[in-house]
Amino acid sequence: MKMNFLQSFSLLLLSLIFATTNNIIHGFHDDGEIVRFELIHRNSPKLCGHDGHNVFLGEKPKTQMENLKQFHQRDVSRRAIFLETSSSVKLPINSGSDYGTGEYFVHVTIGTPGQRFVLVADTGSELTWMNCRYKNYEPKKKGKEPIFKADESSTFRTVSCSSRMCKIDLADLFSLAKYLQGSAALGFFGNETISVDLTNGKKKTLNNVLIGCTQTIKDEQGIFKGAHGVLGLGNGKHTFTSKAAQDFGSKFSYCLVDHLSSQNLTNYIVFGSTRPKTALSSRVQRTPLVLGGALGPLYGVNIVGISVGGQVVNIPPAVWDVNRGGGTVLDSGTSLTFLAEPAYKPVTAAFSKYMSKLQRLPDDGGPFEFCYNSTRFQDSLVPSLKIKLANGAVFEPPMKSYILDVAPETRCLGFVSASWPGTSIIGNIMQQNHLWEFDLGKSLLSFAPSTCT
């Protein structure tokens, strides 16, 4: 069935609603012009009123387990979308773990004169979008959230529905065959300016950034919560990332601190080609990025094996092969780590063998299958985890990234089973306490352990 433009854009924005992120980022040396956005934690005082209440977020989860269950609910929805898609700038960014979502927010100034918004920083989205008002086009959603008044901006230009860009380029951003229910949006496309802060104290305007203007948001599952829209940081020619690359080079970087760190910690996602300032605890390793093709806007890596306690786990090679129904992506917008079933079973079995002396707890309906009583928990019984990547690189996360404190006296193995065939996801909790640098020009991922401070 042929879809008209409005239907296509509705489905496109639906995918973006589900593709929404959870940790803190570090900046770069101020050599020349560097763009960086501050990553703002969802429960940061910067998003709260004088009484400490966050008007956008509502009530925070009462327990860490409730928090992780909400992470899991959003992550599952996000992965479903993945299956369907087959000098520098600095942006402050914050995490949303304390309010049950894995999102990181950035403050962005859009239009001329500038209008200020809080957007979800999403490495899995191609399009930057928000609620808009334009001429007779008025958002139907009422509330305290601000809307972009496109008709008051002298630099806003709509994209004609009859143009090739609208009919072909934008229609191909995502597979439009099937989407989950619970969220929907209608709107149109436009080009606009986005103002950014440079690390040398100056400001710069990025022109003709593609944005989506939505009129109606229906978010029954609460997936799109606490922000005014999405900043598309995925891989693609219409993303904010590609626009920043034109002026600042094809690299961007972040460093994710512990997801249970203080809410006052703030850091940056940095666009530019200079080296990060954060201290590294060991040498930088490099592995190829898998870009384009079946992965769409996602950032893929080639896993060649996983070892637990120094022993290589027997996993079918097809699980890691994007051309055989598998593949793995590194995603800052997904909190938990998903392993496709043929990898999940042998990996968890290997851990269970080592941890058999620990008291395993019954299933309580949470996202994790393997949980243990932490009263007499012995770290010495937990084996090391190594994820071996192409070109000899080895990602070895700290134990706290895969053995999670989820409730009083409860620690769980932090992997979630994912359907097969399908994509495995290294989530942001697993990525924490590492610097990650994405070189899109060379299709290269660099990483190293770091305190991110």
Coordinates of C-alpha atoms in Angstrom, one line a residue:
M1 CA 0.0 0.0 0.0
K2 CA 1.4 3.4 -1.0
M3 CA 1.6 5.9 1.9
N4 CA 1.3 9.6 1.5
F5 CA 3.8 12.0 2.9
L6 CA 1.9 12.7 6.1
Q7 CA 1.5 9.0 6.9
S8 CA 5.2 8.4 6.2
F9 CA 6.3 11.2 8.5
S10 CA 3.9 10.0 11.2
L11 CA 5.6 6.6 11.1
L12 CA 9.1 8.2 10.9
L13 CA 8.4 10.2 14.1
L14 CA 7.0 7.2 15.8
S15 CA 10.3 5.4 15.3
L16 CA 12.1 8.4 16.7
I17 CA 9.9 8.5 19.8
F18 CA 11.0 4.9 20.6
A19 CA 14.6 5.6 19.7
T20 CA 15.3 7.7 22.7
T21 CA 19.4 7.8 26.1
N22 CA 21.5 7.2 29.9
N23 CA 25.0 8.5 31.0
I24 CA 27.5 11.4 31.3
I25 CA 30.0 12.7 28.7
H26 CA 33.4 14.3 28.8
G27 CA 34.9 17.1 26.7
F28 CA 38.1 17.6 24.6
H29 CA 41.1 19.9 24.6
D30 CA 40.3 23.4 23.5
D31 CA 42.6 23.4 20.5
G32 CA 40.8 25.6 18.0
E33 CA 37.1 25.7 17.6
I34 CA 35.4 22.7 19.3
V35 CA 31.7 22.2 19.6
R36 CA 30.4 20.5 22.7
F37 CA 26.9 20.0 24.2
E38 CA 26.5 19.6 27.9
L39 CA 24.8 16.3 28.7
I40 CA 22.1 16.9 31.4
H41 CA 21.0 14.1 33.7
R42 CA 17.2 13.8 33.7
N43 CA 17.1 14.5 37.5
S44 CA 19.6 17.3 37.3
P45 CA 18.8 20.5 39.3
K46 CA 19.2 22.3 35.9
L47 CA 15.9 20.8 34.9
C48 CA 14.1 21.5 38.2
G49 CA 12.3 24.5 39.7
H50 CA 13.3 26.3 42.9
D51 CA 11.4 23.7 44.9
G52 CA 13.4 20.8 43.4
H53 CA 10.4 19.5 41.5
N54 CA 10.9 18.6 37.9
V55 CA 7.8 19.8 36.1
F56 CA 8.5 17.6 33.0
L57 CA 9.3 14.3 34.6
G58 CA 6.8 13.6 37.3
E59 CA 7.4 11.1 40.1
K60 CA 10.8 9.3 40.2
P61 CA 10.9 5.5 40.6
K62 CA 10.9 4.4 44.3
T63 CA 13.6 1.7 43.9
Q64 CA 16.5 0.8 41.6
M65 CA 14.6 -2.3 40.5
E66 CA 11.6 -0.2 39.5
N67 CA 14.1 2.0 37.7
L68 CA 15.7 -0.9 35.8
K69 CA 12.3 -2.4 34.9
Q70 CA 11.4 0.9 33.3
F71 CA 14.8 1.0 31.5
H72 CA 14.0 -2.5 30.2
Q73 CA 10.5 -1.5 28.9
R74 CA 11.9 1.3 26.9
D75 CA 14.9 -0.7 25.7
V76 CA 12.7 -3.4 24.4
S77 CA 10.6 -0.9 22.4
R78 CA 13.8 0.7 21.1
R79 CA 15.3 -2.6 19.9
A80 CA 12.1 -3.5 18.1
I81 CA 12.7 -0.3 16.0
F82 CA 16.3 -1.5 15.3
L83 CA 15.0 -4.7 13.9
E84 CA 12.8 -2.7 11.6
T85 CA 15.5 -0.4 10.3
S86 CA 17.8 -3.2 9.5
S87 CA 38.0 22.4 16.0
S88 CA 34.8 21.2 17.8
V89 CA 31.3 21.8 19.3
K90 CA 30.4 20.9 22.8
L91 CA 26.9 20.1 24.2
P92 CA 26.3 19.6 27.9
I93 CA 24.4 16.3 28.4
N94 CA 22.8 14.7 31.4
S95 CA 21.4 11.2 32.2
G96 CA 17.9 10.2 33.2
S97 CA 18.5 7.1 35.3
D98 CA 16.8 8.4 38.4
Y99 CA 13.6 8.9 36.6
G100 CA 13.3 5.5 34.9
T101 CA 14.6 6.4 31.5
G102 CA 17.8 6.0 29.7
E103 CA 17.8 9.3 28.1
Y104 CA 20.4 12.1 28.1
F105 CA 19.3 15.7 27.5
V106 CA 20.9 18.6 25.8
H107 CA 20.0 22.3 25.7
V108 CA 19.7 23.5 22.1
T109 CA 19.0 27.0 20.7
I110 CA 17.0 26.8 17.4
G111 CA 15.9 29.5 14.9
T112 CA 16.5 33.2 14.5
P113 CA 16.0 34.8 17.0
G114 CA 17.0 31.7 19.0
Q115 CA 14.5 29.6 21.0
R116 CA 15.8 27.3 23.8
F117 CA 14.7 23.7 24.1
V118 CA 15.6 20.5 25.9
L119 CA 16.1 17.6 23.4
V120 CA 17.0 13.9 23.8
A121 CA 20.5 13.3 22.6
D122 CA 20.0 10.2 20.5
T123 CA 22.7 8.3 18.6
G124 CA 20.1 6.0 17.1
S125 CA 18.0 8.8 15.4
E126 CA 18.5 10.4 12.0
L127 CA 16.2 13.3 12.5
T128 CA 16.1 16.3 14.8
W129 CA 12.5 17.2 15.6
M130 CA 10.2 18.9 18.1
N131 CA 6.6 20.3 18.6
C132 CA 6.1 23.2 16.2
R133 CA 3.7 26.1 15.5
Y134 CA 3.8 27.4 11.9
K135 CA 1.1 29.7 10.4
N136 CA -2.1 27.7 10.8
Y137 CA -0.3 24.6 12.0
E138 CA -0.8 24.5 15.8
P139 CA 0.3 21.6 18.1
K140 CA -2.7 19.9 19.6
K141 CA -0.9 18.8 22.8
K142 CA -1.3 21.4 25.5
G143 CA 0.8 21.7 28.6
K144 CA 3.8 23.5 30.1
E145 CA 6.3 22.2 27.5
P146 CA 7.4 24.9 25.1
I147 CA 6.9 24.6 21.3
F148 CA 9.1 25.8 18.5
K149 CA 7.4 28.9 17.0
A150 CA 8.7 28.4 13.5
D151 CA 6.6 31.3 12.1
E152 CA 8.6 33.7 14.3
S153 CA 12.0 32.5 13.0
S154 CA 13.4 34.3 9.9
T155 CA 15.6 31.4 9.0
F156 CA 12.9 28.6 9.0
R157 CA 12.2 27.1 5.5
T158 CA 9.8 24.3 4.9
V159 CA 10.7 21.3 2.7
S160 CA 8.2 21.0 -0.2
C161 CA 6.3 17.7 -0.2
S162 CA 6.7 17.6 -4.0
S163 CA 10.5 17.8 -3.8
R164 CA 12.8 14.9 -4.4
M165 CA 14.2 15.2 -0.9
C166 CA 10.8 14.8 0.6
K167 CA 9.6 12.0 -1.7
I168 CA 12.7 9.9 -1.8
D169 CA 15.5 10.9 0.7
L170 CA 13.3 11.4 3.7
A171 CA 10.9 8.5 2.9
D172 CA 13.9 6.2 3.0
L173 CA 15.2 7.3 6.5
F174 CA 13.5 4.3 8.1
S175 CA 11.6 1.2 7.1
L176 CA 8.0 2.2 7.3
A177 CA 6.4 -1.3 7.1
K178 CA 5.7 -1.9 10.8
Y179 CA 5.9 0.0 14.0
L180 CA 4.9 -0.6 17.6
Q181 CA 1.7 0.9 18.9
G182 CA 1.4 3.5 21.8
S183 CA 3.0 6.6 20.2
A184 CA 2.3 8.6 17.2
A185 CA 3.1 12.0 15.6
L186 CA 2.1 14.0 12.6
G187 CA 4.0 16.8 11.0
F188 CA 6.3 18.2 8.2
F189 CA 9.9 18.8 7.4
G190 CA 11.9 22.1 7.4
N191 CA 15.4 23.5 7.4
E192 CA 16.5 25.7 10.3
T193 CA 19.6 27.1 12.1
I194 CA 20.9 25.6 15.3
S195 CA 23.3 27.8 17.5
V196 CA 26.1 26.0 19.3
D197 CA 28.6 27.0 21.9
L198 CA 32.3 26.6 21.1
T199 CA 34.9 25.6 23.6
N200 CA 36.8 28.8 23.0
G201 CA 33.9 30.8 24.3
K202 CA 32.5 31.8 20.9
K203 CA 29.2 30.8 19.3
K204 CA 28.5 29.4 15.9
T205 CA 25.4 28.8 13.8
L206 CA 24.9 25.6 11.9
N207 CA 22.7 26.5 8.9
N208 CA 20.1 24.4 7.1
V209 CA 19.8 21.6 9.7
L210 CA 16.9 19.3 8.8
I211 CA 14.2 19.2 11.5
G212 CA 10.8 17.6 11.8
C213 CA 7.9 19.7 13.0
T214 CA 5.2 17.7 14.7
Q215 CA 1.7 18.7 15.5
T216 CA 0.3 15.8 17.5
I217 CA 2.2 13.6 20.0
K218 CA 0.5 10.6 21.5
D219 CA 2.7 8.8 24.0
E220 CA 0.7 6.3 26.0
Q221 CA 3.7 4.3 27.1
G222 CA 5.6 7.3 28.4
I223 CA 8.6 6.6 26.1
F224 CA 8.8 10.2 25.1
K225 CA 8.9 11.9 28.5
G226 CA 10.7 14.9 29.9
A227 CA 12.0 16.6 26.8
H228 CA 10.7 18.8 24.0
G229 CA 12.0 16.7 21.1
V230 CA 15.0 14.7 19.7
L231 CA 18.5 15.7 18.6
G232 CA 19.4 13.2 15.9
L233 CA 23.0 12.0 16.4
G234 CA 22.8 8.9 14.3
N235 CA 24.8 8.1 11.2
G236 CA 23.3 9.6 8.0
K237 CA 23.4 12.6 5.7
H238 CA 20.5 14.4 7.4
T239 CA 21.6 14.1 11.0
F240 CA 22.9 16.8 13.3
T241 CA 26.1 14.8 13.4
S242 CA 26.6 15.1 9.6
K243 CA 25.9 18.8 9.7
A244 CA 28.5 19.3 12.6
A245 CA 31.0 17.2 10.6
Q246 CA 31.0 19.7 7.8
D247 CA 32.5 22.4 10.0
F248 CA 34.3 20.5 12.7
G249 CA 35.4 17.2 11.2
S250 CA 33.9 13.7 11.3
K251 CA 34.7 12.7 14.9
F252 CA 32.6 12.9 18.0
S253 CA 33.2 11.5 21.5
Y254 CA 31.7 10.8 24.9
C255 CA 32.6 9.2 28.2
L256 CA 29.9 7.6 30.3
V257 CA 30.3 7.7 34.1
D258 CA 28.7 5.2 36.5
H259 CA 24.9 5.3 36.1
L260 CA 24.5 5.6 39.8
S261 CA 26.8 8.6 40.1
S262 CA 25.8 11.9 41.7
Q263 CA 23.0 13.7 39.9
N264 CA 25.1 16.8 39.9
L265 CA 27.7 15.4 37.6
T266 CA 27.6 16.9 34.1
N267 CA 29.8 16.4 31.1
Y268 CA 29.8 16.8 27.4
I269 CA 29.4 15.2 24.0
V270 CA 32.0 16.7 21.8
F271 CA 32.2 17.2 18.0
G272 CA 35.7 17.8 16.6
S273 CA 39.0 16.2 15.8
T274 CA 41.1 17.0 18.8
R275 CA 41.9 14.5 21.6
P276 CA 39.7 14.2 24.7
K277 CA 41.0 15.8 27.9
T278 CA 39.8 13.0 30.2
A279 CA 42.5 10.9 31.8
L280 CA 42.8 7.4 30.3
S281 CA 43.8 4.4 32.5
S282 CA 45.3 2.4 29.7
R283 CA 46.2 2.5 26.0
V284 CA 43.6 3.4 23.4
Q285 CA 42.3 0.5 21.3
R286 CA 40.7 0.7 17.9
T287 CA 38.3 -1.4 15.9
P288 CA 36.3 -0.8 12.7
L289 CA 32.9 0.8 12.8
V290 CA 30.2 -0.9 10.8
L291 CA 28.2 1.8 9.2
G292 CA 25.2 1.9 6.8
G293 CA 23.5 -1.0 5.1
A294 CA 21.2 -3.1 7.3
L295 CA 22.2 -1.1 10.4
G296 CA 20.8 2.2 9.0
P297 CA 21.8 5.1 11.3
L298 CA 23.2 2.8 14.0
Y299 CA 26.8 2.5 15.0
G300 CA 27.9 -1.2 14.6
V301 CA 30.9 -3.1 15.7
N302 CA 32.3 -6.5 14.7
I303 CA 32.4 -8.9 17.7
V304 CA 34.6 -12.0 17.1
G305 CA 34.1 -13.6 20.4
I306 CA 33.3 -13.4 24.1
S307 CA 35.3 -14.9 26.9
V308 CA 34.1 -15.4 30.5
G309 CA 36.8 -16.1 33.1
G310 CA 39.4 -16.4 30.4
Q311 CA 37.5 -19.2 28.5
V312 CA 36.0 -18.5 25.1
V313 CA 32.3 -19.0 25.0
N314 CA 30.9 -21.2 22.1
I315 CA 28.7 -18.8 20.2
P316 CA 27.6 -19.3 16.5
P317 CA 29.5 -16.8 14.3
A318 CA 26.2 -15.8 12.6
V319 CA 25.2 -14.0 15.8
W320 CA 27.8 -11.3 15.1
D321 CA 27.3 -11.2 11.3
V322 CA 25.0 -8.4 10.2
N323 CA 24.6 -10.1 6.8
R324 CA 23.3 -13.3 8.4
G325 CA 20.6 -11.8 10.5
G326 CA 22.8 -10.7 13.4
G327 CA 25.3 -7.9 14.2
T328 CA 26.0 -5.7 17.2
V329 CA 25.5 -2.0 17.8
L330 CA 27.0 0.3 20.4
D331 CA 24.1 2.5 21.5
S332 CA 24.1 5.2 24.1
G333 CA 20.3 5.3 23.9
T334 CA 19.7 1.8 25.3
S335 CA 20.4 1.3 29.0
L336 CA 20.8 -2.5 29.2
T337 CA 22.9 -4.9 27.1
F338 CA 20.9 -7.3 24.9
L339 CA 22.4 -10.5 23.6
A340 CA 20.7 -12.5 20.9
E341 CA 19.5 -15.8 22.2
P342 CA 22.3 -18.0 20.7
A343 CA 24.8 -15.8 22.6
Y344 CA 22.8 -15.1 25.7
K345 CA 22.3 -18.7 26.7
P346 CA 26.0 -19.8 26.6
V347 CA 27.2 -16.5 28.1
T348 CA 24.9 -16.7 31.1
A349 CA 25.6 -20.4 31.5
A350 CA 29.3 -19.7 31.7
F351 CA 28.7 -17.1 34.4
S352 CA 26.4 -19.4 36.3
K353 CA 29.1 -22.1 36.4
Y354 CA 31.5 -19.7 38.1
M355 CA 28.9 -18.2 40.5
S356 CA 27.3 -21.5 41.5
K357 CA 28.4 -21.0 45.2
L358 CA 26.4 -17.8 45.5
Q359 CA 22.7 -17.9 46.6
R360 CA 20.6 -17.4 43.5
L361 CA 17.3 -15.6 44.0
P362 CA 13.9 -16.6 42.4
D363 CA 12.6 -14.7 39.5
D364 CA 10.7 -11.6 40.6
G365 CA 9.4 -10.5 37.2
G366 CA 12.3 -8.1 36.6
P367 CA 14.3 -8.0 33.3
F368 CA 17.1 -10.1 34.7
E369 CA 17.1 -13.9 34.9
F370 CA 20.2 -14.4 37.0
C371 CA 20.1 -12.5 40.4
Y372 CA 21.9 -13.3 43.6
N373 CA 21.8 -12.5 47.3
S374 CA 24.4 -9.8 47.9
T375 CA 24.6 -10.2 51.7
R376 CA 27.5 -12.5 51.4
F377 CA 28.4 -11.8 47.8
Q378 CA 32.0 -12.6 46.9
D379 CA 33.5 -10.6 44.1
S380 CA 36.2 -13.2 43.7
L381 CA 33.6 -15.6 42.4
V382 CA 32.6 -13.3 39.5
P383 CA 34.6 -14.1 36.4
S384 CA 36.1 -11.4 34.1
L385 CA 34.2 -10.5 30.9
K386 CA 36.0 -9.7 27.7
I387 CA 34.4 -8.8 24.4
K388 CA 36.8 -9.4 21.6
L389 CA 36.4 -7.1 18.6
A390 CA 37.8 -7.0 15.1
N391 CA 41.5 -6.0 14.6
G392 CA 42.5 -7.4 18.0
A393 CA 40.7 -4.9 20.2
V394 CA 39.3 -6.2 23.5
F395 CA 36.6 -4.4 25.5
E396 CA 36.9 -5.4 29.1
P397 CA 34.1 -3.6 31.2
P398 CA 34.5 -3.2 34.9
M399 CA 32.5 -5.8 37.0
K400 CA 30.0 -3.1 38.1
S401 CA 28.9 -2.7 34.5
Y402 CA 27.8 -6.4 34.2
I403 CA 27.0 -7.3 37.8
L404 CA 24.4 -4.7 38.7
D405 CA 23.1 -3.5 42.1
V406 CA 19.3 -3.6 41.4
A407 CA 17.8 -3.7 44.9
P408 CA 18.8 -4.1 48.6
E409 CA 20.7 -7.4 49.0
T410 CA 20.2 -8.1 45.3
R411 CA 22.8 -8.2 42.5
C412 CA 22.0 -9.4 39.0
L413 CA 23.9 -10.4 35.9
G414 CA 23.2 -7.4 33.6
F415 CA 22.4 -9.1 30.3
V416 CA 18.9 -9.4 28.7
S417 CA 17.9 -12.1 26.2
A418 CA 17.0 -10.8 22.7
S419 CA 15.1 -12.6 20.0
W420 CA 17.0 -14.3 17.1
P421 CA 17.6 -13.4 14.4
G422 CA 18.2 -9.9 15.5
T423 CA 20.7 -7.3 16.6
S424 CA 22.6 -7.5 19.9
I425 CA 23.1 -4.2 21.7
I426 CA 25.9 -3.0 24.0
G427 CA 24.0 -0.6 26.2
N428 CA 25.1 2.5 28.0
I429 CA 25.5 0.8 31.4
M430 CA 28.0 -1.6 29.9
Q431 CA 29.8 1.3 28.2
Q432 CA 30.2 3.3 31.4
N433 CA 33.7 4.4 32.6
H434 CA 35.1 4.3 29.1
L435 CA 35.9 7.0 26.6
W436 CA 34.4 6.3 23.1
E437 CA 35.5 8.2 20.0
F438 CA 33.6 7.7 16.7
D439 CA 35.6 8.6 13.6
L440 CA 33.0 8.5 10.9
G441 CA 35.5 9.6 8.2
K442 CA 37.7 6.5 8.8
S443 CA 34.9 4.2 10.0
L444 CA 36.9 3.7 13.2
L445 CA 35.9 3.3 16.9
S446 CA 38.5 4.2 19.5
F447 CA 38.0 3.4 23.2
A448 CA 39.9 3.2 26.5
P449 CA 39.0 2.9 30.2
S450 CA 38.5 6.3 31.9
T451 CA 37.0 7.8 35.1
C452 CA 35.2 10.3 32.7
T453 CA 36.1 13.1 35.1

